[in-house]
Short mmCIF file of C-alpha atoms and ligand atoms in Angstrom, two decimals:
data_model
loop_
_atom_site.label_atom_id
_atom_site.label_comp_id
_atom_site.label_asym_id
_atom_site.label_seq_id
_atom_site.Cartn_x
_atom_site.Cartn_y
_atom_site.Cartn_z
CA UNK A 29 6.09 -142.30 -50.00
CA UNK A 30 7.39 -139.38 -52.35
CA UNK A 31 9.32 -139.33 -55.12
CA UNK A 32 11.33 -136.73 -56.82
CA UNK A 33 13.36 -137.02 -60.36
CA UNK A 34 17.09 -135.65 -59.41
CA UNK A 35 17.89 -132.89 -61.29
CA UNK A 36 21.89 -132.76 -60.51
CA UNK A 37 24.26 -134.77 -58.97
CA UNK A 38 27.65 -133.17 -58.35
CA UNK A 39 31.05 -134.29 -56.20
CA UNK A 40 31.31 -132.40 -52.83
CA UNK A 41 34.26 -134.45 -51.28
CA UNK A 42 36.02 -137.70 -51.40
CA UNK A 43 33.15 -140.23 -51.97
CA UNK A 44 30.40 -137.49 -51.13
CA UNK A 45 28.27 -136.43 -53.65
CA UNK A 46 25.29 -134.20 -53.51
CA UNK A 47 22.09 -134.68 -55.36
CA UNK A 48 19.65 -132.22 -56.18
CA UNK A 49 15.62 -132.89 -56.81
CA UNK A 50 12.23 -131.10 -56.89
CA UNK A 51 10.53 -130.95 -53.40
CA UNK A 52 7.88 -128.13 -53.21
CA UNK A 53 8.31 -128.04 -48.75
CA UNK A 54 8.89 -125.94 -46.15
CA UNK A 55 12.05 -127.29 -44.32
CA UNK A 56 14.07 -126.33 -40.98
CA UNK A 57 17.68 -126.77 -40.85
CA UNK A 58 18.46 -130.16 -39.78
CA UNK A 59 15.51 -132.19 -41.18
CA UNK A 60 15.62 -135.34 -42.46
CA UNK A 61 14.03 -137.58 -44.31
CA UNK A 62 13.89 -141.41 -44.92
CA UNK A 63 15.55 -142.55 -48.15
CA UNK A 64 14.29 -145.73 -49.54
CA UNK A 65 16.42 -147.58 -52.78
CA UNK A 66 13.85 -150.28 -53.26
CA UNK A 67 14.71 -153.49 -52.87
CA UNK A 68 18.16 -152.31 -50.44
CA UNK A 69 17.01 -150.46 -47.81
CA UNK A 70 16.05 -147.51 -46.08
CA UNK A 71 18.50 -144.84 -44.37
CA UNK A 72 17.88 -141.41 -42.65
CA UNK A 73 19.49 -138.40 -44.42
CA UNK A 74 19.70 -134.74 -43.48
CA UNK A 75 18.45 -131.96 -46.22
CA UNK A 76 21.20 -130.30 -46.79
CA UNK A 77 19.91 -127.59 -48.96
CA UNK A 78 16.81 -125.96 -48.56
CA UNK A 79 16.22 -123.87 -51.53
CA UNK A 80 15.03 -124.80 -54.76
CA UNK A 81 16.07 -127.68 -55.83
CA UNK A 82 16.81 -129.17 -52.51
CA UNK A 83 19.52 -131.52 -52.20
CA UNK A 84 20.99 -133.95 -49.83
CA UNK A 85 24.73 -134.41 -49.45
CA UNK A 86 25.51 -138.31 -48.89
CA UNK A 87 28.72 -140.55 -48.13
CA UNK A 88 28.78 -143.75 -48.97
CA UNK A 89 29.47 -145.95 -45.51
CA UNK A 90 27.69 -149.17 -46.52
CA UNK A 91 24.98 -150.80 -48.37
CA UNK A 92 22.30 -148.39 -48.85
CA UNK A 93 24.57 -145.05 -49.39
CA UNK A 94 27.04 -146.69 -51.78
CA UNK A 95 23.70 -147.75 -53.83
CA UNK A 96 22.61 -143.72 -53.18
CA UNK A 97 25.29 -143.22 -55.08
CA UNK A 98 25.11 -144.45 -58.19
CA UNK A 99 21.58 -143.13 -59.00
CA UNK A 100 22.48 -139.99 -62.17
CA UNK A 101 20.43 -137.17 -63.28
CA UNK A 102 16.83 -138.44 -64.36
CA UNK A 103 16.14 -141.27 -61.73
CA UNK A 104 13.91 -141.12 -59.18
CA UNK A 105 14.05 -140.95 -55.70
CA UNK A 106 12.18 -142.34 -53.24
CA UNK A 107 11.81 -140.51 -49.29
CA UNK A 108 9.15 -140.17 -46.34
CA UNK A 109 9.46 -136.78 -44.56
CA UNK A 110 9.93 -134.51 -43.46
CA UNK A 111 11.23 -135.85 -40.02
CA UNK A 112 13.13 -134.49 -37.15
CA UNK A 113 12.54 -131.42 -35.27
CA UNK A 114 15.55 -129.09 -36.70
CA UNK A 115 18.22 -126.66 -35.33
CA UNK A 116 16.77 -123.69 -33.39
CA UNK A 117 18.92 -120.94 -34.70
CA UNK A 118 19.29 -118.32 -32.05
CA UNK A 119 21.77 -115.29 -31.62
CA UNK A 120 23.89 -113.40 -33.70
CA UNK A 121 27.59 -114.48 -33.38
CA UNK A 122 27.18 -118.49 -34.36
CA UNK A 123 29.46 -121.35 -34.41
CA UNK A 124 29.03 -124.59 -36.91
CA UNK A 125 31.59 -127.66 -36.33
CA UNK A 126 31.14 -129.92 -38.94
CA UNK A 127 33.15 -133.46 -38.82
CA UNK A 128 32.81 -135.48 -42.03
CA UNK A 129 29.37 -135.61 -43.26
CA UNK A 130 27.66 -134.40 -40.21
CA UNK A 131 28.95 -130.62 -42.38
CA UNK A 132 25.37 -131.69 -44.43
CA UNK A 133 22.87 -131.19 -41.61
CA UNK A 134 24.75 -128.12 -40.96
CA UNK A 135 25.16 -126.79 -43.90
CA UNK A 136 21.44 -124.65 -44.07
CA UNK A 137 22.93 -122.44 -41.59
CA UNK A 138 26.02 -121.20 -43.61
CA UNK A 139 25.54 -117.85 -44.00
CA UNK A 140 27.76 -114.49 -44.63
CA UNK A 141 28.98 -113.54 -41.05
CA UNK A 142 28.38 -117.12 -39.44
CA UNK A 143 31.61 -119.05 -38.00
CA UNK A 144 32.72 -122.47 -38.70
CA UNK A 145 35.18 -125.76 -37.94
CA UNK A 146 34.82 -128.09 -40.59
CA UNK A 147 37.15 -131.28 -39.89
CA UNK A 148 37.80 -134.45 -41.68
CA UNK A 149 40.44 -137.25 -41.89
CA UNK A 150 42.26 -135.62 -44.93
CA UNK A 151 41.54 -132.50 -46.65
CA UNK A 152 39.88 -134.42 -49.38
CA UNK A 153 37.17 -134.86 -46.50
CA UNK A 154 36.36 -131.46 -45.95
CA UNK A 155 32.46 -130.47 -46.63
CA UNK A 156 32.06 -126.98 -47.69
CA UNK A 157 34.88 -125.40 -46.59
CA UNK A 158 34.78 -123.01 -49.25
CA UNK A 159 31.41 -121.84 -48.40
CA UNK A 160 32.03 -119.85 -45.57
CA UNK A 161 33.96 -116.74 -45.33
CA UNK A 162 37.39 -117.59 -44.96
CA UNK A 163 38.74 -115.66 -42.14
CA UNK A 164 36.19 -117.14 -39.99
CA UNK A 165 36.69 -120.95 -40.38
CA UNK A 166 38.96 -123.12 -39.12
CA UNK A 167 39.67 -126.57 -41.21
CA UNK A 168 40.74 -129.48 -39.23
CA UNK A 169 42.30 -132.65 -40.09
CA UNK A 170 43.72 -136.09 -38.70
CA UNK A 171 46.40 -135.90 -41.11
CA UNK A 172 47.41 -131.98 -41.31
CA UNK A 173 46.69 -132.04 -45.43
CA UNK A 174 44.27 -129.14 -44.80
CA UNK A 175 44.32 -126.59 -41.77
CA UNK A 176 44.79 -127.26 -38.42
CA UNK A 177 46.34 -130.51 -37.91
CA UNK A 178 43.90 -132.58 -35.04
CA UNK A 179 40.60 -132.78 -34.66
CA UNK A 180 37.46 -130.57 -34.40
CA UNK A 181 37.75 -130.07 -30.56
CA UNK A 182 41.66 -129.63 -31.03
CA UNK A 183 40.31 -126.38 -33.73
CA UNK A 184 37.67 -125.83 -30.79
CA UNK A 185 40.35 -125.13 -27.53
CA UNK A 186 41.55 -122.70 -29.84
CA UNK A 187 38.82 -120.43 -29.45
CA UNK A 188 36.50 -118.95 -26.67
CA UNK A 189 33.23 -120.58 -26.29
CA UNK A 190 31.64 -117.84 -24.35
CA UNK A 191 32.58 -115.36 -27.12
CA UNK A 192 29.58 -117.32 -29.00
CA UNK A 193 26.22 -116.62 -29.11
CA UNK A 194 25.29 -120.36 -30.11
CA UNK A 195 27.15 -123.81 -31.18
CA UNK A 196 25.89 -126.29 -33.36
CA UNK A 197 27.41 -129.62 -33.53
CA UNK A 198 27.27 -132.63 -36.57
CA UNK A 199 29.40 -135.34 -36.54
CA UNK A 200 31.02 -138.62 -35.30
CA UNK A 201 29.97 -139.18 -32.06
CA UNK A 202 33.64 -139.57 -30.69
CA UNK A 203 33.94 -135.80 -31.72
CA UNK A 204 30.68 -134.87 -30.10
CA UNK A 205 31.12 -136.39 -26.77
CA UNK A 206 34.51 -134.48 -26.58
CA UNK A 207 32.29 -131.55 -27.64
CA UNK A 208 29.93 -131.74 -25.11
CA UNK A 209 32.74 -132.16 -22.10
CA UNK A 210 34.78 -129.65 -23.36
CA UNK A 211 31.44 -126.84 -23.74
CA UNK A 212 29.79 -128.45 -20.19
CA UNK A 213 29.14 -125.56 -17.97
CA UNK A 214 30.17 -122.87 -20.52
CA UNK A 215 27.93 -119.70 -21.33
CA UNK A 216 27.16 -120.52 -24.22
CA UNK A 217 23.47 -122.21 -25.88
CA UNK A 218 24.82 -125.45 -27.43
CA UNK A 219 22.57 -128.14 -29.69
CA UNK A 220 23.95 -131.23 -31.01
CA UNK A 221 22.40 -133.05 -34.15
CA UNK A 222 22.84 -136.90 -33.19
CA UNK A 223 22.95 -140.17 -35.04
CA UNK A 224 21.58 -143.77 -34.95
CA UNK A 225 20.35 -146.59 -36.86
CA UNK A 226 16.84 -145.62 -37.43
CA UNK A 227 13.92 -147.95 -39.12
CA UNK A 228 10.67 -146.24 -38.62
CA UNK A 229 11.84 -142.95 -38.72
CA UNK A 230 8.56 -142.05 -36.73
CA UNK A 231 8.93 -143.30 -33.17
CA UNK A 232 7.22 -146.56 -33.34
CA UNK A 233 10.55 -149.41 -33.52
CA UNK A 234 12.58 -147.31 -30.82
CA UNK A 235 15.97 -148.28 -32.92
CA UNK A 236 17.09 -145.13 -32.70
CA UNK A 237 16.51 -144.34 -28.63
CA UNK A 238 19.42 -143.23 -26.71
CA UNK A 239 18.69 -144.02 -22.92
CA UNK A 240 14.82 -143.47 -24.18
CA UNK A 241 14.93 -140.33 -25.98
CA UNK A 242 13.90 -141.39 -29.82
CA UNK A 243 16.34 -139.12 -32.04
CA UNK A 244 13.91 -140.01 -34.98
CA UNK A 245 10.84 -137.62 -33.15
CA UNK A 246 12.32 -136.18 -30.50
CA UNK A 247 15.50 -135.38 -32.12
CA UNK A 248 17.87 -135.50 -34.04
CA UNK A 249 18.77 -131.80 -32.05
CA UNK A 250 19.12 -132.12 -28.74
CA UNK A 251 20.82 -129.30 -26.21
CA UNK A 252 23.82 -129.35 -24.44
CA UNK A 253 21.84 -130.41 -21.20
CA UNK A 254 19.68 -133.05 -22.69
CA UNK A 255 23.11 -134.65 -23.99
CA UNK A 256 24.73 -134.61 -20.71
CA UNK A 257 21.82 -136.67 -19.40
CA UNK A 258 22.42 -139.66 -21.89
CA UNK A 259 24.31 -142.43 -20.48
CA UNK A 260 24.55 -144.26 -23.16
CA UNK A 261 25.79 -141.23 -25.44
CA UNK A 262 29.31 -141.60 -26.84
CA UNK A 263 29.45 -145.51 -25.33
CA UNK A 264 27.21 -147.71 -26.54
CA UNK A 265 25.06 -148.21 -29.53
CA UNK A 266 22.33 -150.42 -31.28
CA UNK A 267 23.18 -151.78 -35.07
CA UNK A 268 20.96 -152.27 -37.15
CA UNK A 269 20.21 -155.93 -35.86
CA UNK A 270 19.80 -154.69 -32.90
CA UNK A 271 22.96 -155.64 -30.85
CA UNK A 272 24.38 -152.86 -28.34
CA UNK A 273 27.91 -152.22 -29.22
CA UNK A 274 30.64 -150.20 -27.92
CA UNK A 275 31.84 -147.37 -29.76
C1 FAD B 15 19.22 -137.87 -38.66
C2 FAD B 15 20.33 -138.39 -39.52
C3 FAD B 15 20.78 -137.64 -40.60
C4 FAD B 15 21.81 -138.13 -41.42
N1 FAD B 15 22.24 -137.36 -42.45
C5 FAD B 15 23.23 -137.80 -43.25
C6 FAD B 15 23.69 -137.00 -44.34
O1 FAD B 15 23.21 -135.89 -44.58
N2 FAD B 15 24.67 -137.51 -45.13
C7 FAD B 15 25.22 -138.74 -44.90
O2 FAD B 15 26.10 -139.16 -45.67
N3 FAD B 15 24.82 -139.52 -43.87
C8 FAD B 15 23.84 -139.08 -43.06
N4 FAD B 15 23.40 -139.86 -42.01
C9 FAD B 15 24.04 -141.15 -41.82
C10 FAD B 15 23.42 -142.19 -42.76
O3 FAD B 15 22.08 -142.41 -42.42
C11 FAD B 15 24.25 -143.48 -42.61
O4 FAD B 15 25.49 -143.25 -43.20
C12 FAD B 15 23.55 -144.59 -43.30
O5 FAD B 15 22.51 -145.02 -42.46
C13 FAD B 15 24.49 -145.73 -43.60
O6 FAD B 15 23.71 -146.76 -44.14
P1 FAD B 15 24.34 -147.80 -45.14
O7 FAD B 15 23.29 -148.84 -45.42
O8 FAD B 15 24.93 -147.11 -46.31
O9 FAD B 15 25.55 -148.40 -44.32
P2 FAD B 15 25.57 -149.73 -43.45
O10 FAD B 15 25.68 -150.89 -44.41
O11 FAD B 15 24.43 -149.72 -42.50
O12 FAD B 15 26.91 -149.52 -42.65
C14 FAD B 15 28.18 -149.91 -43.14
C15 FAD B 15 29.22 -149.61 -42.08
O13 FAD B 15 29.41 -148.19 -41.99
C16 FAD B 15 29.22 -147.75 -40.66
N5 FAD B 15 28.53 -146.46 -40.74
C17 FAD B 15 27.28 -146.27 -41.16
N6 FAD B 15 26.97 -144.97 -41.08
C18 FAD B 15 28.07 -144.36 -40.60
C19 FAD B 15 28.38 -143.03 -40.29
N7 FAD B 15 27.49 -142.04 -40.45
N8 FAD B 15 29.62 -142.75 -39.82
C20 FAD B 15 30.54 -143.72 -39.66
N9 FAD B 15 30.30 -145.01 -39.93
C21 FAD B 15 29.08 -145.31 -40.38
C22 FAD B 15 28.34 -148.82 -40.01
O14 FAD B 15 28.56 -148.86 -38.60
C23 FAD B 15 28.83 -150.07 -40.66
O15 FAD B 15 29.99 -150.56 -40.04
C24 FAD B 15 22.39 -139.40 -41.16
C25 FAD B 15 21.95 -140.16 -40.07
C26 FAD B 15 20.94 -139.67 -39.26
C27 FAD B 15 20.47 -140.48 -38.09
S1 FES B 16 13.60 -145.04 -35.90
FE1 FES B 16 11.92 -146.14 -35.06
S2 FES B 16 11.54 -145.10 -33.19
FE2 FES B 16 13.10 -143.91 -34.14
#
């Protein structure tokens, strides 16, 4: 187990915060790592910033993030990693769609030039909008407060796929199974960063399989094809008790 004093904590969003800490590592873009608050619990999170200090970006959902959350500037924090295999970033002209905060795997690959969606519920949900240049992202949300009004793929049948080098996909996994029927057969490379309740985080409790494929080692990335094999992808899921559940 490592630990890390945080160095800065700062608001990115409606109950997202990012938190900054000391990690001397070589990382690839959509890494994780296991984050342990002892005596709570134990939940995957992507790195979203690579640099020095890296940071992850967290939302509080339940019991482990909201207790994420109210660590401040001097504690420690606890992690095993890093896990995952990472986004493989290929081509020039690039695409990030970013729904809630799936924007924090994503976010090592903003860069000058590189296009994005970012989508949320409200515009108080938006992740790093401001990050990219502005004539070449599109925000999306539920409620019309910021950008397009819809969702991601709504923003996404507004544009040519083909005129893409590469997509790369973080987010609820309603979004990314219209995603990935929407972009099937296109001409474009695609990867998808997917989620599940994880335990091990290192391919031993197979929690986190998805009809066999462990996200935790094999994943979380996955292409466009190896999504479109998953049966169980954007239907069913395992909680953390282990009881399959619909979506
Ligand atoms: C590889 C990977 C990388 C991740 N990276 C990030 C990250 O960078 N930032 C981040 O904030 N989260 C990230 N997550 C999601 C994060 O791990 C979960 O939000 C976390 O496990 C929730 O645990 P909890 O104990 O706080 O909530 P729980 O008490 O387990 O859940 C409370 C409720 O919230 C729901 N819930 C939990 N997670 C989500 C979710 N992601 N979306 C919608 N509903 C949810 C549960 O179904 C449950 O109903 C990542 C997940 C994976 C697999
Ligand atoms: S979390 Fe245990 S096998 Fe993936």
């Amino acid at each position: 187990m490592i630990n890390s004093v945080i160095t800065g904590i700062s608001d990115v969003a409606a109950n997202v915060r990012k938190i900054d800490f000391k990690w001397d590592q070589k990382l690839l873009p959509g890494q994780f790592i296991m984050l342990w608050y002892p005596g709570v619990g134990e939940i995957p999170m992507s790195i979203s910033h690579l640099g020095d200090p890296k940071s992850i970006t967290v939302k509080a959902y339940g019991t482990v993030s909201s207790k994420i959350m109210e660590l401040g500037k001097g504690d420690r924090l606890y992690f095993r990693g890093p896990l995952g295999n990472g986004f493989n970033v290929r081509g020039k002209k690039r695409l990030l769609i970013g729904g809630g905060s799936g924007m924090a795997s994503l976010h090592p690959m903003i860069e000058r030039g590189v296009h994005g969606i970012v989508a949320g519920r409200t515009s108080a949900d938006l992740i790093f909008l401001d990050e990219f240049d502005q004539d070449r992202v599109l925000a999306a949300s539920d409620d019309g407060s910021s950008g397009f009004k819809g969702t991601a793929l709504d923003a996404l049948k507004t544009l040519d796929p083909e005129s893409f080098d590469s997509i790369y996909v973080c987010g609820p996994e309603a979004m990314m199974f219209g995603i990935m029927k929407h972009l099937a057969g296109k001409n474009v490379y695609v990867e998808f960063s997917l989620e599940r309740s994880m335990k091990c985080g290192i391919g031993v409790c197979d929690s986190c399989s998805i009809d066999g494929n462990q996200i935790c080692t094999q994943g979380p990335v996955f292409s466009l094809e190896s999504v479109m094999k998953m049966r169980e992808f954007g239907l069913t899921r395992l909680t953390t008790s282990g009881k399959r559940i619909r979506f």
